[in-house]
mmCIF file of C-alpha atoms in Angstrom:
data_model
loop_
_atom_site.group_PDB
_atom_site.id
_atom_site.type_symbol
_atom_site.label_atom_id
_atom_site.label_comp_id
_atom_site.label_asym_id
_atom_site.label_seq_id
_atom_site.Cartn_x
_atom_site.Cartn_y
_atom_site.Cartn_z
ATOM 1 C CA UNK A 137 -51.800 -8.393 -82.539
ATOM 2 C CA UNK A 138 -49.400 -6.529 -80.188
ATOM 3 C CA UNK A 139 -51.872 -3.713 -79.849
ATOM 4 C CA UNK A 140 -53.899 -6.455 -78.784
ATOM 5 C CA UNK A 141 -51.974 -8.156 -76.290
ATOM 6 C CA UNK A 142 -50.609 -4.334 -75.249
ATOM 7 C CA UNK A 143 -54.970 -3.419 -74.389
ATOM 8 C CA UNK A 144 -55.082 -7.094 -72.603
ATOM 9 C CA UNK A 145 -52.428 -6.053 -70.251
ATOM 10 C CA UNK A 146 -53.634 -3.031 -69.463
ATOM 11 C CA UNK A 147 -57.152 -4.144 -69.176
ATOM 12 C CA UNK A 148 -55.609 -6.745 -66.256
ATOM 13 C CA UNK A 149 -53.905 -3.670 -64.909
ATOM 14 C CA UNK A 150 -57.444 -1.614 -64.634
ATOM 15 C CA UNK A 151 -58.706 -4.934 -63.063
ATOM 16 C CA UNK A 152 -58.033 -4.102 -59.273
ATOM 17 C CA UNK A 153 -59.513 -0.121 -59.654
ATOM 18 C CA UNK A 154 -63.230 -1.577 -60.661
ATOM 19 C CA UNK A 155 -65.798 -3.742 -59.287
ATOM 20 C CA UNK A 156 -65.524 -6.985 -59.548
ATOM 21 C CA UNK A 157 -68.719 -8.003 -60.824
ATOM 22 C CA UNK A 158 -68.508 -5.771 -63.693
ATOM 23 C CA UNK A 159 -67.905 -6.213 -67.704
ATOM 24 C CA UNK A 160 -64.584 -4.414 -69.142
ATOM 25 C CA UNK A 161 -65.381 -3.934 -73.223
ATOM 26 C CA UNK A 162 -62.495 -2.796 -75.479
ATOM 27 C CA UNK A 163 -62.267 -1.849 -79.139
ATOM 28 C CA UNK A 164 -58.791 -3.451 -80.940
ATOM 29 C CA UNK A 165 -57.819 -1.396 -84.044
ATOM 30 C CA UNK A 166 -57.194 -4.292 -85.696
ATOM 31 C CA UNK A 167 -60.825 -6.045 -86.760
ATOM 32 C CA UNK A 168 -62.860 -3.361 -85.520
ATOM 33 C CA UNK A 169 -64.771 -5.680 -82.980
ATOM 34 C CA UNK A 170 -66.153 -5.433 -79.794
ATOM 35 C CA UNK A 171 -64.936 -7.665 -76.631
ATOM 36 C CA UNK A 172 -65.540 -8.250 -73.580
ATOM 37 C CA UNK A 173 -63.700 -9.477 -70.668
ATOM 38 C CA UNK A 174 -64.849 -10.336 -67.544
ATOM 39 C CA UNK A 175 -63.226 -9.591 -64.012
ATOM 40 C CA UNK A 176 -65.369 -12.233 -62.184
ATOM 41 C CA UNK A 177 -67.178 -11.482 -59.071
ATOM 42 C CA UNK A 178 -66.886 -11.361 -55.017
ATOM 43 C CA UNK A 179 -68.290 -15.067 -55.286
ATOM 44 C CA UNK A 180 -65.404 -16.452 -57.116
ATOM 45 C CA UNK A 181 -63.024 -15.427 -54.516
ATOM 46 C CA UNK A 182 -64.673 -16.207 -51.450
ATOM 47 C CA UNK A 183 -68.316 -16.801 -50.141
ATOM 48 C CA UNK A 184 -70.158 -15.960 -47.224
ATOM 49 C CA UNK A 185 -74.125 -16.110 -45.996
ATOM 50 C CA UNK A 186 -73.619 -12.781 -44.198
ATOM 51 C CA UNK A 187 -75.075 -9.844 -45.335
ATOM 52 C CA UNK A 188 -75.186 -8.090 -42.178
ATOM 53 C CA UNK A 189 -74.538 -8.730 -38.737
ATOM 54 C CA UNK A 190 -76.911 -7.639 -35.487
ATOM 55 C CA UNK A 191 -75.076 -8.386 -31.305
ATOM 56 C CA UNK A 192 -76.889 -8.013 -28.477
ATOM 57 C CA UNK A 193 -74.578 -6.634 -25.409
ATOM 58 C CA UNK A 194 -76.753 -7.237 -21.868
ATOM 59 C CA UNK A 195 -75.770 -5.853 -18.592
ATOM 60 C CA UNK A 196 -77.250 -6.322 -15.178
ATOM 61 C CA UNK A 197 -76.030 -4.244 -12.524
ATOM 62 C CA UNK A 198 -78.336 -5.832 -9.328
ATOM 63 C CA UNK A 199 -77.853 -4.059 -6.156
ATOM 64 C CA UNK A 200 -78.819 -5.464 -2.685
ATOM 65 C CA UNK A 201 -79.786 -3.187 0.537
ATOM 66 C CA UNK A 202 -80.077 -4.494 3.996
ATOM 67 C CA UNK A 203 -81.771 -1.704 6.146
ATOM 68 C CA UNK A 204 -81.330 -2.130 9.767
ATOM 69 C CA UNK A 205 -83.545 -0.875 12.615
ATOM 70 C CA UNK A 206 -80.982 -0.289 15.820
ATOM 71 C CA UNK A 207 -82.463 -0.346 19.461
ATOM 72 C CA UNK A 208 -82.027 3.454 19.791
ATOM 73 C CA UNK A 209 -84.102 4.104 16.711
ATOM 74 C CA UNK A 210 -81.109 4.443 14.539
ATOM 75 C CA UNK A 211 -81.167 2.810 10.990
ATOM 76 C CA UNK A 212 -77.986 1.242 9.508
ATOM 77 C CA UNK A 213 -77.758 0.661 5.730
ATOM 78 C CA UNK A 214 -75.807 -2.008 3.777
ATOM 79 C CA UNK A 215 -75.292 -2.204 0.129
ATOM 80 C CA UNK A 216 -73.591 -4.610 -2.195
ATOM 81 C CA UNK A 217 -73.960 -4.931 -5.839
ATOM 82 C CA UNK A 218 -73.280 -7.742 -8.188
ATOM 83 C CA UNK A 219 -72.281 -6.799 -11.850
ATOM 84 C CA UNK A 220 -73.526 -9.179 -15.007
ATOM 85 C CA UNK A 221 -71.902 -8.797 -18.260
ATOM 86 C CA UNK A 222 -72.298 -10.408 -21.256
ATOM 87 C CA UNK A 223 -70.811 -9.572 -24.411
ATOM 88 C CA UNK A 224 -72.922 -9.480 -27.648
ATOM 89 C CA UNK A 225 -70.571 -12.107 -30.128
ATOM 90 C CA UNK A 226 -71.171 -13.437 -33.846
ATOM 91 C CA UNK A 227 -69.284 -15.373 -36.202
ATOM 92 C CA UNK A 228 -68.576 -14.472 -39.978
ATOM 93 C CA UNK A 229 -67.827 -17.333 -41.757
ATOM 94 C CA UNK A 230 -65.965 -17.214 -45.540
ATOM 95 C CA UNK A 231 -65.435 -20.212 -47.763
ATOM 96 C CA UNK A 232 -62.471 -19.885 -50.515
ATOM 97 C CA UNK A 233 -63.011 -21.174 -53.906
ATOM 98 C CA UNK A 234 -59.292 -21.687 -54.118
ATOM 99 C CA UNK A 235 -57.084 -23.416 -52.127
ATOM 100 C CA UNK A 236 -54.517 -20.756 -52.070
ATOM 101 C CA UNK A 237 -57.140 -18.116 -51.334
ATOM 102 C CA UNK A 238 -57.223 -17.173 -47.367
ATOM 103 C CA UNK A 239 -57.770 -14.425 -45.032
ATOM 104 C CA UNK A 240 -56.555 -12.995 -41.898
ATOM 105 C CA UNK A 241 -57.308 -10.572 -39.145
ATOM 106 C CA UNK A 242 -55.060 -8.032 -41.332
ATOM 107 C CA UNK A 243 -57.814 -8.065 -43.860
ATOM 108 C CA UNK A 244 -60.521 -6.787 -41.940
ATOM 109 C CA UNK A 245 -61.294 -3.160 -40.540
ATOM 110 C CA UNK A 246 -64.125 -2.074 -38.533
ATOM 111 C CA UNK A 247 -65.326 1.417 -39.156
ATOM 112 C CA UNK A 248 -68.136 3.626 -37.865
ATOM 113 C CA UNK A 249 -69.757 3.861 -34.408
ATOM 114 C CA UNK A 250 -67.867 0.883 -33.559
ATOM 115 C CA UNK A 251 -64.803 1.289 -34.890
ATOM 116 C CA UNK A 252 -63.592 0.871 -31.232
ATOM 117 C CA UNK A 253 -65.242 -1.409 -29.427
ATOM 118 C CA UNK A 254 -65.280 -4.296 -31.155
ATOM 119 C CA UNK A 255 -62.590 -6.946 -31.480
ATOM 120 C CA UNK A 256 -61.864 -9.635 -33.673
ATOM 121 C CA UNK A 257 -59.986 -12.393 -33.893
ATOM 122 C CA UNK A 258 -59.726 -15.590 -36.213
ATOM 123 C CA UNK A 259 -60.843 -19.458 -34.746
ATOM 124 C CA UNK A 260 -60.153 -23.130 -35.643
ATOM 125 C CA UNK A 261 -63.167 -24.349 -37.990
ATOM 126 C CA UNK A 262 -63.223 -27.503 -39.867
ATOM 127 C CA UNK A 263 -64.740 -25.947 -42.933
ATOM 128 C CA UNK A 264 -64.139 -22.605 -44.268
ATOM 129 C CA UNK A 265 -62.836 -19.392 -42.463
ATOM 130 C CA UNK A 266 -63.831 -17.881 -39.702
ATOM 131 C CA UNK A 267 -63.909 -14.769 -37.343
ATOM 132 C CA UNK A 268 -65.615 -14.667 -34.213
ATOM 133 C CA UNK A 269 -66.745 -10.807 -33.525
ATOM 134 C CA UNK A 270 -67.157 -9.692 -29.672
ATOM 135 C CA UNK A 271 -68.097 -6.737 -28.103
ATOM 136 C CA UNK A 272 -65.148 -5.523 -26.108
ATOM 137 C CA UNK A 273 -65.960 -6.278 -22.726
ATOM 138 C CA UNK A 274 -63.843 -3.061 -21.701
ATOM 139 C CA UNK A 275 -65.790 -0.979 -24.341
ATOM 140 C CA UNK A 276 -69.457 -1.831 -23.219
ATOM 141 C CA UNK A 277 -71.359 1.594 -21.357
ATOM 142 C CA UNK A 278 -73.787 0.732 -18.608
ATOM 143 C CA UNK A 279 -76.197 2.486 -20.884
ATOM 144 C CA UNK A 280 -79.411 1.254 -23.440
ATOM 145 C CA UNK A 281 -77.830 2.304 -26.431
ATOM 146 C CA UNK A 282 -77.438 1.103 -30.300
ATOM 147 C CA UNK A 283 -74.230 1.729 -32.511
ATOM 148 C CA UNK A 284 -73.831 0.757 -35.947
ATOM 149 C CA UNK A 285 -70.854 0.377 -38.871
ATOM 150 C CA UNK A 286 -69.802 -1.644 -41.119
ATOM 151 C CA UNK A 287 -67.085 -4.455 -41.404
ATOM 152 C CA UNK A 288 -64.797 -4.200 -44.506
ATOM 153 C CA UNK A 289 -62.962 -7.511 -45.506
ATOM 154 C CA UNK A 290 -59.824 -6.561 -48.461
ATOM 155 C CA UNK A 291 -58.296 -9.288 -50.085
ATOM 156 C CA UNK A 292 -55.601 -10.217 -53.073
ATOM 157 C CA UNK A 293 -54.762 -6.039 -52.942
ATOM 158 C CA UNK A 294 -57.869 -4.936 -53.627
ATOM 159 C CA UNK A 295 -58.994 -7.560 -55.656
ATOM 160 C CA UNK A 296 -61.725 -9.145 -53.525
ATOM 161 C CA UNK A 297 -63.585 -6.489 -51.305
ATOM 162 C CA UNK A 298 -66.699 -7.002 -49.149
ATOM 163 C CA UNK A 299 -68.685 -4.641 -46.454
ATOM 164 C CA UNK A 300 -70.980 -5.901 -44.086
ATOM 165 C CA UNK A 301 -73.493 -3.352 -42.134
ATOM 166 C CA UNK A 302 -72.991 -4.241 -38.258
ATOM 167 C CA UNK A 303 -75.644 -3.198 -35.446
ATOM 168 C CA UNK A 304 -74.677 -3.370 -31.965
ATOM 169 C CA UNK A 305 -77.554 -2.878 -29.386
ATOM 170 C CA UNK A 306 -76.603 -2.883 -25.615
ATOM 171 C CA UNK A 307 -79.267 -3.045 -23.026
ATOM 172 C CA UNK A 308 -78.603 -1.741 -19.810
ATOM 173 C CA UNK A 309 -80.988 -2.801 -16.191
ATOM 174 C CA UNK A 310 -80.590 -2.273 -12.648
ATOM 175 C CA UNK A 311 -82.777 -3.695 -10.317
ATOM 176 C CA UNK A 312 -82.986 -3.445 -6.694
ATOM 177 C CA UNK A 313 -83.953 -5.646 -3.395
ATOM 178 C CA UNK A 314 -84.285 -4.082 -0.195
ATOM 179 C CA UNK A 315 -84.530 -6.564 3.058
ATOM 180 C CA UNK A 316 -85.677 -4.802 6.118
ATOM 181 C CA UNK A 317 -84.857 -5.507 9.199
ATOM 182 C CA UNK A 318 -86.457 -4.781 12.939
ATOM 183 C CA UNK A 319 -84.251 -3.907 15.827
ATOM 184 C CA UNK A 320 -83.454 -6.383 17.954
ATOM 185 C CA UNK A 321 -84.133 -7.034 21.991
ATOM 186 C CA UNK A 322 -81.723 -6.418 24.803
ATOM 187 C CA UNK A 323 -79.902 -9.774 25.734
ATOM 188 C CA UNK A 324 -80.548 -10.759 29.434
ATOM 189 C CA UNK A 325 -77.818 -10.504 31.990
ATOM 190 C CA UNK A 326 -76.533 -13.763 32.977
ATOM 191 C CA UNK A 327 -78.161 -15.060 36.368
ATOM 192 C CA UNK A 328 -80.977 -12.658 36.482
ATOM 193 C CA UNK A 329 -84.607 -14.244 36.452
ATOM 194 C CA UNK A 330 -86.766 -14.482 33.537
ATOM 195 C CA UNK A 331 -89.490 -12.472 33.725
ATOM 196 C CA UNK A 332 -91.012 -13.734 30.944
ATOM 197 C CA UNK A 333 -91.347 -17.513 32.572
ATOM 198 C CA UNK A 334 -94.619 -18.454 34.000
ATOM 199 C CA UNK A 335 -93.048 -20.251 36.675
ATOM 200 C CA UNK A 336 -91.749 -18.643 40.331
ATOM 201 C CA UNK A 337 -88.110 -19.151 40.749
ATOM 202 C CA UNK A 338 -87.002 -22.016 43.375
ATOM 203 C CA UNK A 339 -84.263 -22.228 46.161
ATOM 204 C CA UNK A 340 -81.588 -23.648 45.350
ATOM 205 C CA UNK A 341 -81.568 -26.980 47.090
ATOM 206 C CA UNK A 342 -78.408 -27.889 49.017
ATOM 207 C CA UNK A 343 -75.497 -29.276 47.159
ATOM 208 C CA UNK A 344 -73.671 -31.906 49.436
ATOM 209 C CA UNK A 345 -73.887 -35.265 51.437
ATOM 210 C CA UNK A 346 -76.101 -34.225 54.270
ATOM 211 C CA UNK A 347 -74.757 -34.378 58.142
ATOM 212 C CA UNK A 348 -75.588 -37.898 59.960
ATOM 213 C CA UNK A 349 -78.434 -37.142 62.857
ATOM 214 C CA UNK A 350 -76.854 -36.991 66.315
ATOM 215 C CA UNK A 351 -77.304 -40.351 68.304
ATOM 216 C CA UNK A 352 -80.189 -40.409 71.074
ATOM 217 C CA UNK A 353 -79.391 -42.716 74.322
ATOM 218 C CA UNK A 354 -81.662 -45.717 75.176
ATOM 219 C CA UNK A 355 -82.299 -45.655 79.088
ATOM 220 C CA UNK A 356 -81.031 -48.876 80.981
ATOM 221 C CA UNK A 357 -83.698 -50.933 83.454
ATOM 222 C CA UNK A 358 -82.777 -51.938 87.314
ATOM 223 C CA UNK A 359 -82.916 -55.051 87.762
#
């Protein structure tokens, strides 16, 4: 019996150094018999849908030219562009089948192409655990492009190990308006006639009350 208990403990021992949905077998000196002992699997630790993850980055660099005929023949340009980011995101959910069983963002690496450029970060959920996963907004290339990797989640030291393949596809456009423009007439001096008016010009009547008319003298009869 104490060889016994002496393999049991160092079967427990070999525990964390195989997979855990495997079957250790030993041989005790004692009876000569066979057993078996399992380890359990990822599913009695924690559980999650997600077998691999795909984010969509999009950006949309638009750029706007106003092209501007001058009256000497000259041609002034004016650009301004408006930049559109959004950041490809996705959430990876676990659910413990222990109450003291948890995870944290200390428990999860990202490795491969995007090793760098992607962050994440634990939220509040009702049910479960769960990580939201974002393309780093400071990380994203203003280029079509797709990156891939893997997410590795290592819990209970060692004891509970999972790796998720990750693709992340940005797409890059740029589109452009161009508004034209025609130059513009010369303003008309202030005062000056208008040519263009199908009407002569007038005098200017008189401003004013106008003088009284002098008096003329009524001749007187003899009489």
């Amino acid at each position: 019996m104490k060889k016994l208990a002496m393999a049991l403990i160092a079967v427990s021992l070999l525990g964390n150094a195989v997979p855990l949905d495997q079957t250790l077998s030993f041989l005790t000196s004692e009876k000569k018999q066979m057993y078996s002992l399992s380890t359990g699997s990822n599913e009695d630790v924690f559980m999650t849908d997600t077998s691999q993850i795909q984010m969509t980055s999009r950006v949309v660099k638009k750029v706007r030219v106003v092209r501007k005929t001058q009256a000497d023949g000259s041609v002034s340009e004016d650009t301004r562009e408006t930049l559109t980011i959004v950041e490809g995101t996705a959430e990876l959910t676990f659910i413990p089948q222990r109450p003291d069983f948890d995870l944290d963002v200390e428990n999860i690496s990202v490795t491969g192409e995007i090793a760098d450029v992607l962050k994440v970060e634990r939220t509040d959920a009702e049910d479960g655990i769960v990580f939201r996963i974002a393309h780093d907004r400071q990380e994203i290339e203003f280029d079509n492009r797709v990156e891939k990797g893997e997410i590795q989640i290592t819990a209970l030291g060692g004891f509970y190990t999972c790796t998720i393949p990750v693709t992340l596809v940005t797409t890059y456009r740029k589109p452009t308006d161009i508004t034209e423009l025609p130059a513009e007439t010369p303003s008309q001096q202030p005062g000056a006639p208008d040519s263009s008016s199908p009407y002569p010009s007038q005098p200017a009547e008189p401003t004013g009350t106008p003088a009284p008319a002098p008096e003329t003298p009524t001749p007187q009869t003899e009489g």
